[in-house]
């Protein structure tokens, strides 16, 4: 329990469900993962705590340890195209597309303000995200067009995605609902969540040839080990690989 509080710098009930489960899965994959018995007691302790504070429906998954741990499910590019056209509302389509486009956590999307979108510099300023660190990520040109249409239609005030009440932010539960409905409408059978869009973002960047250090920085990870899991998921064709000797003697190729 204390380890979770120290890692997220907040109480367990303030941690987004997907992020907690990703943290536990990452801990299970790491070389420093605890014994199976200790790990189970930690998860069971979290479940008891959530019941105690009146959140009995919070799902805390018990991942397998180390080599047995499952890799996160991701969506392929064809599935993403279906997903992004599934919602009826433009707001919902833009919301899902932006999470994937910038590799955002749900909490980061919720806290985005209109002023954080810099159309001139084609960038997004993510402020005080996990570990209270700011970072700048690229704004896709395609995403920029969609955002401008959304802003013209919805005319939000301060927050990029307003909640139901005036001046309130969107909620993580609402984002999760949008994702579930879109997955259902798109006919996707994989067990995916909102956080799967972030997993897909990282995996596709690696498959497209981006180096792991840059992917780490774009995701806002504090440790490279957290990013390394995507190397196990990415399907990089061997045909793209070559011997360094070929670049040493390029004229002989």
PDB file of C-alpha atoms in Angstrom:
ATOM      1  CA  UNK A   1       0.000   0.000   0.000  1.00  0.00           C
ATOM      2  CA  UNK A   2       2.743   2.429   0.994  1.00  0.00           C
ATOM      3  CA  UNK A   3       4.664   1.604  -2.195  1.00  0.00           C
ATOM      4  CA  UNK A   4       1.648   2.566  -4.324  1.00  0.00           C
ATOM      5  CA  UNK A   5       1.213   5.853  -2.444  1.00  0.00           C
ATOM      6  CA  UNK A   6       4.896   6.726  -2.842  1.00  0.00           C
ATOM      7  CA  UNK A   7       4.940   5.791  -6.526  1.00  0.00           C
ATOM      8  CA  UNK A   8       1.877   7.867  -7.485  1.00  0.00           C
ATOM      9  CA  UNK A   9       2.325  10.520  -4.775  1.00  0.00           C
ATOM     10  CA  UNK A  10      -1.341  10.297  -3.805  1.00  0.00           C
ATOM     11  CA  UNK A  11      -3.843   8.065  -2.019  1.00  0.00           C
ATOM     12  CA  UNK A  12      -4.820   4.780  -3.746  1.00  0.00           C
ATOM     13  CA  UNK A  13      -8.383   5.962  -4.387  1.00  0.00           C
ATOM     14  CA  UNK A  14      -7.011   8.908  -6.415  1.00  0.00           C
ATOM     15  CA  UNK A  15      -5.073   6.652  -8.796  1.00  0.00           C
ATOM     16  CA  UNK A  16      -6.764   5.897 -12.132  1.00  0.00           C
ATOM     17  CA  UNK A  17      -7.666   2.205 -12.360  1.00  0.00           C
ATOM     18  CA  UNK A  18      -5.787   1.485 -15.604  1.00  0.00           C
ATOM     19  CA  UNK A  19      -2.655   3.228 -14.359  1.00  0.00           C
ATOM     20  CA  UNK A  20      -2.656   1.235 -11.115  1.00  0.00           C
ATOM     21  CA  UNK A  21      -3.004  -2.045 -12.991  1.00  0.00           C
ATOM     22  CA  UNK A  22      -0.245  -1.021 -15.412  1.00  0.00           C
ATOM     23  CA  UNK A  23       2.002  -0.197 -12.454  1.00  0.00           C
ATOM     24  CA  UNK A  24       1.344  -3.615 -10.899  1.00  0.00           C
ATOM     25  CA  UNK A  25       1.973  -5.336 -14.239  1.00  0.00           C
ATOM     26  CA  UNK A  26       5.241  -3.425 -14.662  1.00  0.00           C
ATOM     27  CA  UNK A  27       6.294  -4.370 -11.141  1.00  0.00           C
ATOM     28  CA  UNK A  28       5.564  -8.003 -11.927  1.00  0.00           C
ATOM     29  CA  UNK A  29       7.748  -7.834 -15.051  1.00  0.00           C
ATOM     30  CA  UNK A  30      10.662  -6.105 -13.334  1.00  0.00           C
ATOM     31  CA  UNK A  31      13.647  -7.898 -11.893  1.00  0.00           C
ATOM     32  CA  UNK A  32      12.815  -6.377  -8.508  1.00  0.00           C
ATOM     33  CA  UNK A  33       9.336  -7.877  -8.356  1.00  0.00           C
ATOM     34  CA  UNK A  34       8.455  -9.316  -4.930  1.00  0.00           C
ATOM     35  CA  UNK A  35       7.743 -12.923  -4.126  1.00  0.00           C
ATOM     36  CA  UNK A  36       4.459 -14.377  -5.345  1.00  0.00           C
ATOM     37  CA  UNK A  37       3.086 -14.502  -1.802  1.00  0.00           C
ATOM     38  CA  UNK A  38       4.060 -10.902  -0.981  1.00  0.00           C
ATOM     39  CA  UNK A  39       2.681  -9.678  -4.309  1.00  0.00           C
ATOM     40  CA  UNK A  40      -0.669 -11.386  -3.708  1.00  0.00           C
ATOM     41  CA  UNK A  41      -0.912  -9.844  -0.246  1.00  0.00           C
ATOM     42  CA  UNK A  42      -0.254  -6.388  -1.715  1.00  0.00           C
ATOM     43  CA  UNK A  43      -3.044  -6.804  -4.276  1.00  0.00           C
ATOM     44  CA  UNK A  44      -5.450  -8.262  -1.717  1.00  0.00           C
ATOM     45  CA  UNK A  45      -4.592  -5.368   0.605  1.00  0.00           C
ATOM     46  CA  UNK A  46      -5.504  -2.869  -2.106  1.00  0.00           C
ATOM     47  CA  UNK A  47      -8.801  -4.649  -2.760  1.00  0.00           C
ATOM     48  CA  UNK A  48      -9.634  -4.563   0.958  1.00  0.00           C
ATOM     49  CA  UNK A  49      -8.689  -0.886   1.146  1.00  0.00           C
ATOM     50  CA  UNK A  50     -11.023  -0.005  -1.744  1.00  0.00           C
ATOM     51  CA  UNK A  51     -13.887  -1.828  -0.049  1.00  0.00           C
ATOM     52  CA  UNK A  52     -13.082   0.004   3.194  1.00  0.00           C
ATOM     53  CA  UNK A  53     -13.254   3.461   1.557  1.00  0.00           C
ATOM     54  CA  UNK A  54     -16.484   2.616  -0.276  1.00  0.00           C
ATOM     55  CA  UNK A  55     -15.078   1.666  -3.693  1.00  0.00           C
ATOM     56  CA  UNK A  56     -15.810  -2.078  -3.861  1.00  0.00           C
ATOM     57  CA  UNK A  57     -16.097  -2.071  -7.668  1.00  0.00           C
ATOM     58  CA  UNK A  58     -12.506  -0.917  -8.234  1.00  0.00           C
ATOM     59  CA  UNK A  59     -10.775  -3.710 -10.144  1.00  0.00           C
ATOM     60  CA  UNK A  60      -7.249  -4.515  -8.973  1.00  0.00           C
ATOM     61  CA  UNK A  61      -5.792  -7.194 -11.221  1.00  0.00           C
ATOM     62  CA  UNK A  62      -3.303  -9.775  -9.982  1.00  0.00           C
ATOM     63  CA  UNK A  63      -0.708 -10.117 -12.770  1.00  0.00           C
ATOM     64  CA  UNK A  64       1.581 -13.107 -13.079  1.00  0.00           C
ATOM     65  CA  UNK A  65       5.102 -12.534 -11.875  1.00  0.00           C
ATOM     66  CA  UNK A  66       8.215 -11.988 -13.977  1.00  0.00           C
ATOM     67  CA  UNK A  67       8.454 -14.323 -16.984  1.00  0.00           C
ATOM     68  CA  UNK A  68       4.803 -15.365 -16.709  1.00  0.00           C
ATOM     69  CA  UNK A  69       3.490 -11.794 -16.884  1.00  0.00           C
ATOM     70  CA  UNK A  70       1.227 -10.997 -19.824  1.00  0.00           C
ATOM     71  CA  UNK A  71       2.131  -8.295 -22.263  1.00  0.00           C
ATOM     72  CA  UNK A  72      -0.495  -5.562 -22.711  1.00  0.00           C
ATOM     73  CA  UNK A  73      -2.963  -5.927 -25.582  1.00  0.00           C
ATOM     74  CA  UNK A  74      -2.718  -3.337 -28.330  1.00  0.00           C
ATOM     75  CA  UNK A  75      -4.860  -2.355 -31.297  1.00  0.00           C
ATOM     76  CA  UNK A  76      -3.509  -2.682 -34.819  1.00  0.00           C
ATOM     77  CA  UNK A  77      -3.869   0.210 -37.257  1.00  0.00           C
ATOM     78  CA  UNK A  78      -6.923  -1.248 -39.017  1.00  0.00           C
ATOM     79  CA  UNK A  79      -8.696  -1.631 -35.667  1.00  0.00           C
ATOM     80  CA  UNK A  80      -7.807   1.929 -34.697  1.00  0.00           C
ATOM     81  CA  UNK A  81      -9.364   3.290 -37.892  1.00  0.00           C
ATOM     82  CA  UNK A  82     -12.599   1.451 -37.066  1.00  0.00           C
ATOM     83  CA  UNK A  83     -12.470   2.664 -33.467  1.00  0.00           C
ATOM     84  CA  UNK A  84     -12.058   6.335 -34.353  1.00  0.00           C
ATOM     85  CA  UNK A  85     -15.156   6.428 -36.582  1.00  0.00           C
ATOM     86  CA  UNK A  86     -17.325   4.394 -34.196  1.00  0.00           C
ATOM     87  CA  UNK A  87     -18.566   7.162 -31.821  1.00  0.00           C
ATOM     88  CA  UNK A  88     -21.481   9.300 -32.981  1.00  0.00           C
ATOM     89  CA  UNK A  89     -20.275  12.504 -31.309  1.00  0.00           C
ATOM     90  CA  UNK A  90     -17.304  14.389 -32.745  1.00  0.00           C
ATOM     91  CA  UNK A  91     -16.141  15.090 -29.179  1.00  0.00           C
ATOM     92  CA  UNK A  92     -15.817  11.370 -28.480  1.00  0.00           C
ATOM     93  CA  UNK A  93     -14.021  10.668 -31.749  1.00  0.00           C
ATOM     94  CA  UNK A  94     -11.522  13.472 -31.124  1.00  0.00           C
ATOM     95  CA  UNK A  95     -11.020  12.393 -27.513  1.00  0.00           C
ATOM     96  CA  UNK A  96     -10.022   8.831 -28.425  1.00  0.00           C
ATOM     97  CA  UNK A  97      -7.908   9.929 -31.366  1.00  0.00           C
ATOM     98  CA  UNK A  98      -6.003  12.458 -29.241  1.00  0.00           C
ATOM     99  CA  UNK A  99      -5.134   9.863 -26.582  1.00  0.00           C
ATOM    100  CA  UNK A 100      -3.609   7.641 -29.268  1.00  0.00           C
ATOM    101  CA  UNK A 101      -2.080  10.489 -31.274  1.00  0.00           C
ATOM    102  CA  UNK A 102      -0.107  11.860 -28.306  1.00  0.00           C
ATOM    103  CA  UNK A 103       0.210   8.725 -26.157  1.00  0.00           C
ATOM    104  CA  UNK A 104      -1.691  10.322 -23.278  1.00  0.00           C
ATOM    105  CA  UNK A 105      -2.698   8.892 -19.935  1.00  0.00           C
ATOM    106  CA  UNK A 106      -6.380   9.431 -19.061  1.00  0.00           C
ATOM    107  CA  UNK A 107      -5.392  11.867 -16.310  1.00  0.00           C
ATOM    108  CA  UNK A 108      -3.316  13.888 -18.782  1.00  0.00           C
ATOM    109  CA  UNK A 109      -6.210  14.203 -21.212  1.00  0.00           C
ATOM    110  CA  UNK A 110      -8.520  15.285 -18.396  1.00  0.00           C
ATOM    111  CA  UNK A 111      -6.124  18.048 -17.309  1.00  0.00           C
ATOM    112  CA  UNK A 112      -5.455  19.433 -20.796  1.00  0.00           C
ATOM    113  CA  UNK A 113      -6.449  23.055 -21.282  1.00  0.00           C
ATOM    114  CA  UNK A 114      -7.142  24.765 -24.594  1.00  0.00           C
ATOM    115  CA  UNK A 115      -4.052  26.903 -23.977  1.00  0.00           C
ATOM    116  CA  UNK A 116      -1.912  23.740 -23.888  1.00  0.00           C
ATOM    117  CA  UNK A 117      -2.564  23.128 -27.591  1.00  0.00           C
ATOM    118  CA  UNK A 118      -0.096  25.111 -29.699  1.00  0.00           C
ATOM    119  CA  UNK A 119      -1.301  24.951 -33.297  1.00  0.00           C
ATOM    120  CA  UNK A 120       1.484  27.236 -34.526  1.00  0.00           C
ATOM    121  CA  UNK A 121       4.271  25.045 -33.132  1.00  0.00           C
ATOM    122  CA  UNK A 122       2.343  21.783 -33.677  1.00  0.00           C
ATOM    123  CA  UNK A 123       2.844  20.744 -30.065  1.00  0.00           C
ATOM    124  CA  UNK A 124       0.936  19.804 -26.915  1.00  0.00           C
ATOM    125  CA  UNK A 125       2.131  20.900 -23.472  1.00  0.00           C
ATOM    126  CA  UNK A 126       1.365  18.237 -20.879  1.00  0.00           C
ATOM    127  CA  UNK A 127       1.641  19.876 -17.477  1.00  0.00           C
ATOM    128  CA  UNK A 128       2.436  18.223 -14.151  1.00  0.00           C
ATOM    129  CA  UNK A 129       1.646  14.724 -15.329  1.00  0.00           C
ATOM    130  CA  UNK A 130       2.753  11.601 -13.494  1.00  0.00           C
ATOM    131  CA  UNK A 131       5.794  12.358 -11.268  1.00  0.00           C
ATOM    132  CA  UNK A 132       4.773  16.055 -11.545  1.00  0.00           C
ATOM    133  CA  UNK A 133       6.840  16.515 -14.697  1.00  0.00           C
ATOM    134  CA  UNK A 134       5.922  18.614 -17.725  1.00  0.00           C
ATOM    135  CA  UNK A 135       6.631  17.420 -21.236  1.00  0.00           C
ATOM    136  CA  UNK A 136       6.021  18.542 -24.815  1.00  0.00           C
ATOM    137  CA  UNK A 137       4.690  16.084 -27.392  1.00  0.00           C
ATOM    138  CA  UNK A 138       4.071  16.610 -31.119  1.00  0.00           C
ATOM    139  CA  UNK A 139       0.629  17.597 -32.378  1.00  0.00           C
ATOM    140  CA  UNK A 140      -0.199  15.616 -35.499  1.00  0.00           C
ATOM    141  CA  UNK A 141      -1.284  17.774 -38.442  1.00  0.00           C
ATOM    142  CA  UNK A 142      -4.255  15.455 -38.982  1.00  0.00           C
ATOM    143  CA  UNK A 143      -5.113  15.750 -35.286  1.00  0.00           C
ATOM    144  CA  UNK A 144      -4.825  19.542 -35.441  1.00  0.00           C
ATOM    145  CA  UNK A 145      -7.498  19.732 -38.152  1.00  0.00           C
ATOM    146  CA  UNK A 146      -9.832  17.571 -36.077  1.00  0.00           C
ATOM    147  CA  UNK A 147      -9.225  19.616 -32.935  1.00  0.00           C
ATOM    148  CA  UNK A 148      -9.981  22.877 -34.736  1.00  0.00           C
ATOM    149  CA  UNK A 149     -13.293  21.459 -35.982  1.00  0.00           C
ATOM    150  CA  UNK A 150     -14.096  20.252 -32.466  1.00  0.00           C
ATOM    151  CA  UNK A 151     -13.244  23.611 -30.860  1.00  0.00           C
ATOM    152  CA  UNK A 152     -15.376  25.492 -33.393  1.00  0.00           C
ATOM    153  CA  UNK A 153     -18.336  23.175 -32.758  1.00  0.00           C
ATOM    154  CA  UNK A 154     -18.168  22.634 -28.981  1.00  0.00           C
ATOM    155  CA  UNK A 155     -16.552  25.944 -27.945  1.00  0.00           C
ATOM    156  CA  UNK A 156     -15.210  24.694 -24.584  1.00  0.00           C
ATOM    157  CA  UNK A 157     -14.158  27.334 -22.055  1.00  0.00           C
ATOM    158  CA  UNK A 158     -10.937  26.495 -20.208  1.00  0.00           C
ATOM    159  CA  UNK A 159     -10.558  22.748 -20.309  1.00  0.00           C
ATOM    160  CA  UNK A 160     -10.111  21.091 -23.681  1.00  0.00           C
ATOM    161  CA  UNK A 161     -12.810  18.576 -22.738  1.00  0.00           C
ATOM    162  CA  UNK A 162     -15.446  20.003 -20.404  1.00  0.00           C
ATOM    163  CA  UNK A 163     -17.449  17.924 -17.949  1.00  0.00           C
ATOM    164  CA  UNK A 164     -21.214  18.115 -17.495  1.00  0.00           C
ATOM    165  CA  UNK A 165     -21.033  20.965 -14.983  1.00  0.00           C
ATOM    166  CA  UNK A 166     -19.834  24.411 -16.034  1.00  0.00           C
ATOM    167  CA  UNK A 167     -16.112  24.724 -15.440  1.00  0.00           C
ATOM    168  CA  UNK A 168     -15.640  21.054 -14.577  1.00  0.00           C
ATOM    169  CA  UNK A 169     -13.262  18.610 -16.252  1.00  0.00           C
ATOM    170  CA  UNK A 170     -14.153  15.409 -18.048  1.00  0.00           C
ATOM    171  CA  UNK A 171     -14.004  12.316 -15.825  1.00  0.00           C
ATOM    172  CA  UNK A 172     -11.968   9.125 -16.191  1.00  0.00           C
ATOM    173  CA  UNK A 173     -15.208   7.122 -15.902  1.00  0.00           C
ATOM    174  CA  UNK A 174     -16.680   9.026 -18.852  1.00  0.00           C
ATOM    175  CA  UNK A 175     -13.558   8.379 -20.946  1.00  0.00           C
ATOM    176  CA  UNK A 176     -13.699   4.672 -20.074  1.00  0.00           C
ATOM    177  CA  UNK A 177     -17.376   4.564 -21.113  1.00  0.00           C
ATOM    178  CA  UNK A 178     -16.613   6.249 -24.451  1.00  0.00           C
ATOM    179  CA  UNK A 179     -13.892   3.672 -25.098  1.00  0.00           C
ATOM    180  CA  UNK A 180     -16.092   0.690 -24.167  1.00  0.00           C
ATOM    181  CA  UNK A 181     -18.915   1.847 -26.413  1.00  0.00           C
ATOM    182  CA  UNK A 182     -16.551   2.549 -29.316  1.00  0.00           C
ATOM    183  CA  UNK A 183     -14.899  -0.879 -28.988  1.00  0.00           C
ATOM    184  CA  UNK A 184     -18.326  -2.505 -29.007  1.00  0.00           C
ATOM    185  CA  UNK A 185     -19.542  -0.473 -31.997  1.00  0.00           C
ATOM    186  CA  UNK A 186     -16.332  -1.185 -33.941  1.00  0.00           C
ATOM    187  CA  UNK A 187     -16.735  -4.924 -33.380  1.00  0.00           C
ATOM    188  CA  UNK A 188     -13.338  -5.284 -31.705  1.00  0.00           C
ATOM    189  CA  UNK A 189     -13.103  -8.485 -29.668  1.00  0.00           C
ATOM    190  CA  UNK A 190      -9.801  -7.777 -27.913  1.00  0.00           C
ATOM    191  CA  UNK A 191      -9.772  -7.023 -24.192  1.00  0.00           C
ATOM    192  CA  UNK A 192      -8.684  -3.394 -24.441  1.00  0.00           C
ATOM    193  CA  UNK A 193      -9.132  -0.258 -22.332  1.00  0.00           C
ATOM    194  CA  UNK A 194      -8.411   3.444 -22.739  1.00  0.00           C
ATOM    195  CA  UNK A 195      -4.806   2.799 -21.693  1.00  0.00           C
ATOM    196  CA  UNK A 196      -4.466   0.368 -24.615  1.00  0.00           C
ATOM    197  CA  UNK A 197      -4.397   3.435 -26.879  1.00  0.00           C
ATOM    198  CA  UNK A 198      -1.232   4.599 -25.114  1.00  0.00           C
ATOM    199  CA  UNK A 199       0.237   1.089 -25.434  1.00  0.00           C
ATOM    200  CA  UNK A 200      -0.623   1.124 -29.144  1.00  0.00           C
ATOM    201  CA  UNK A 201       0.974   4.567 -29.591  1.00  0.00           C
ATOM    202  CA  UNK A 202       4.291   3.358 -28.140  1.00  0.00           C
ATOM    203  CA  UNK A 203       4.293   0.052 -30.004  1.00  0.00           C
ATOM    204  CA  UNK A 204       3.512   1.622 -33.377  1.00  0.00           C
ATOM    205  CA  UNK A 205       6.247   4.243 -32.945  1.00  0.00           C
ATOM    206  CA  UNK A 206       8.808   1.489 -32.340  1.00  0.00           C
ATOM    207  CA  UNK A 207       7.490  -0.467 -35.325  1.00  0.00           C
ATOM    208  CA  UNK A 208       7.846   2.702 -37.412  1.00  0.00           C
ATOM    209  CA  UNK A 209      11.525   2.878 -36.459  1.00  0.00           C
ATOM    210  CA  UNK A 210      11.609   5.480 -33.666  1.00  0.00           C
ATOM    211  CA  UNK A 211      14.346   4.839 -31.097  1.00  0.00           C
ATOM    212  CA  UNK A 212      13.389   3.639 -27.628  1.00  0.00           C
ATOM    213  CA  UNK A 213      14.859   6.693 -25.825  1.00  0.00           C
ATOM    214  CA  UNK A 214      12.637   9.095 -27.765  1.00  0.00           C
ATOM    215  CA  UNK A 215       9.612   6.866 -27.138  1.00  0.00           C
ATOM    216  CA  UNK A 216      10.454   6.944 -23.407  1.00  0.00           C
ATOM    217  CA  UNK A 217      10.516  10.750 -23.441  1.00  0.00           C
ATOM    218  CA  UNK A 218       7.256  11.012 -25.391  1.00  0.00           C
ATOM    219  CA  UNK A 219       5.538   8.700 -22.893  1.00  0.00           C
ATOM    220  CA  UNK A 220       6.937  10.588 -19.904  1.00  0.00           C
ATOM    221  CA  UNK A 221       8.468   7.478 -18.360  1.00  0.00           C
ATOM    222  CA  UNK A 222      11.031   8.071 -15.623  1.00  0.00           C
ATOM    223  CA  UNK A 223      12.851   4.783 -16.283  1.00  0.00           C
ATOM    224  CA  UNK A 224      13.794   3.146 -19.582  1.00  0.00           C
ATOM    225  CA  UNK A 225      12.843  -0.268 -18.140  1.00  0.00           C
ATOM    226  CA  UNK A 226       9.184   0.761 -18.222  1.00  0.00           C
ATOM    227  CA  UNK A 227       9.428   1.526 -21.936  1.00  0.00           C
ATOM    228  CA  UNK A 228      11.372  -1.634 -22.774  1.00  0.00           C
ATOM    229  CA  UNK A 229       8.214  -3.769 -22.496  1.00  0.00           C
ATOM    230  CA  UNK A 230       7.086  -2.374 -25.870  1.00  0.00           C
ATOM    231  CA  UNK A 231      10.090  -3.980 -27.545  1.00  0.00           C
ATOM    232  CA  UNK A 232       8.497  -7.340 -26.718  1.00  0.00           C
ATOM    233  CA  UNK A 233       5.196  -6.309 -28.336  1.00  0.00           C
ATOM    234  CA  UNK A 234       6.439  -4.518 -31.455  1.00  0.00           C
ATOM    235  CA  UNK A 235       6.572  -6.572 -34.641  1.00  0.00           C
ATOM    236  CA  UNK A 236       9.550  -5.146 -36.488  1.00  0.00           C
ATOM    237  CA  UNK A 237      10.065  -6.982 -39.806  1.00  0.00           C
ATOM    238  CA  UNK A 238      13.432  -8.710 -40.060  1.00  0.00           C
ATOM    239  CA  UNK A 239      13.640  -7.509 -43.673  1.00  0.00           C
ATOM    240  CA  UNK A 240      14.364  -4.021 -42.291  1.00  0.00           C
ATOM    241  CA  UNK A 241      17.334  -5.347 -40.334  1.00  0.00           C
ATOM    242  CA  UNK A 242      20.797  -5.308 -41.854  1.00  0.00           C
ATOM    243  CA  UNK A 243      24.386  -6.021 -40.910  1.00  0.00           C
ATOM    244  CA  UNK A 244      26.449  -3.011 -39.765  1.00  0.00           C
ATOM    245  CA  UNK A 245      29.104  -4.226 -42.207  1.00  0.00           C
ATOM    246  CA  UNK A 246      26.818  -3.115 -45.052  1.00  0.00           C
ATOM    247  CA  UNK A 247      26.958   0.475 -43.805  1.00  0.00           C
ATOM    248  CA  UNK A 248      30.714   0.215 -43.324  1.00  0.00           C
ATOM    249  CA  UNK A 249      31.158  -0.672 -47.007  1.00  0.00           C
ATOM    250  CA  UNK A 250      28.041   0.836 -48.664  1.00  0.00           C
ATOM    251  CA  UNK A 251      29.594   0.882 -52.145  1.00  0.00           C
ATOM    252  CA  UNK A 252      29.769  -2.928 -52.189  1.00  0.00           C
ATOM    253  CA  UNK A 253      25.995  -3.370 -51.718  1.00  0.00           C
TER     254      UNK A 253
END
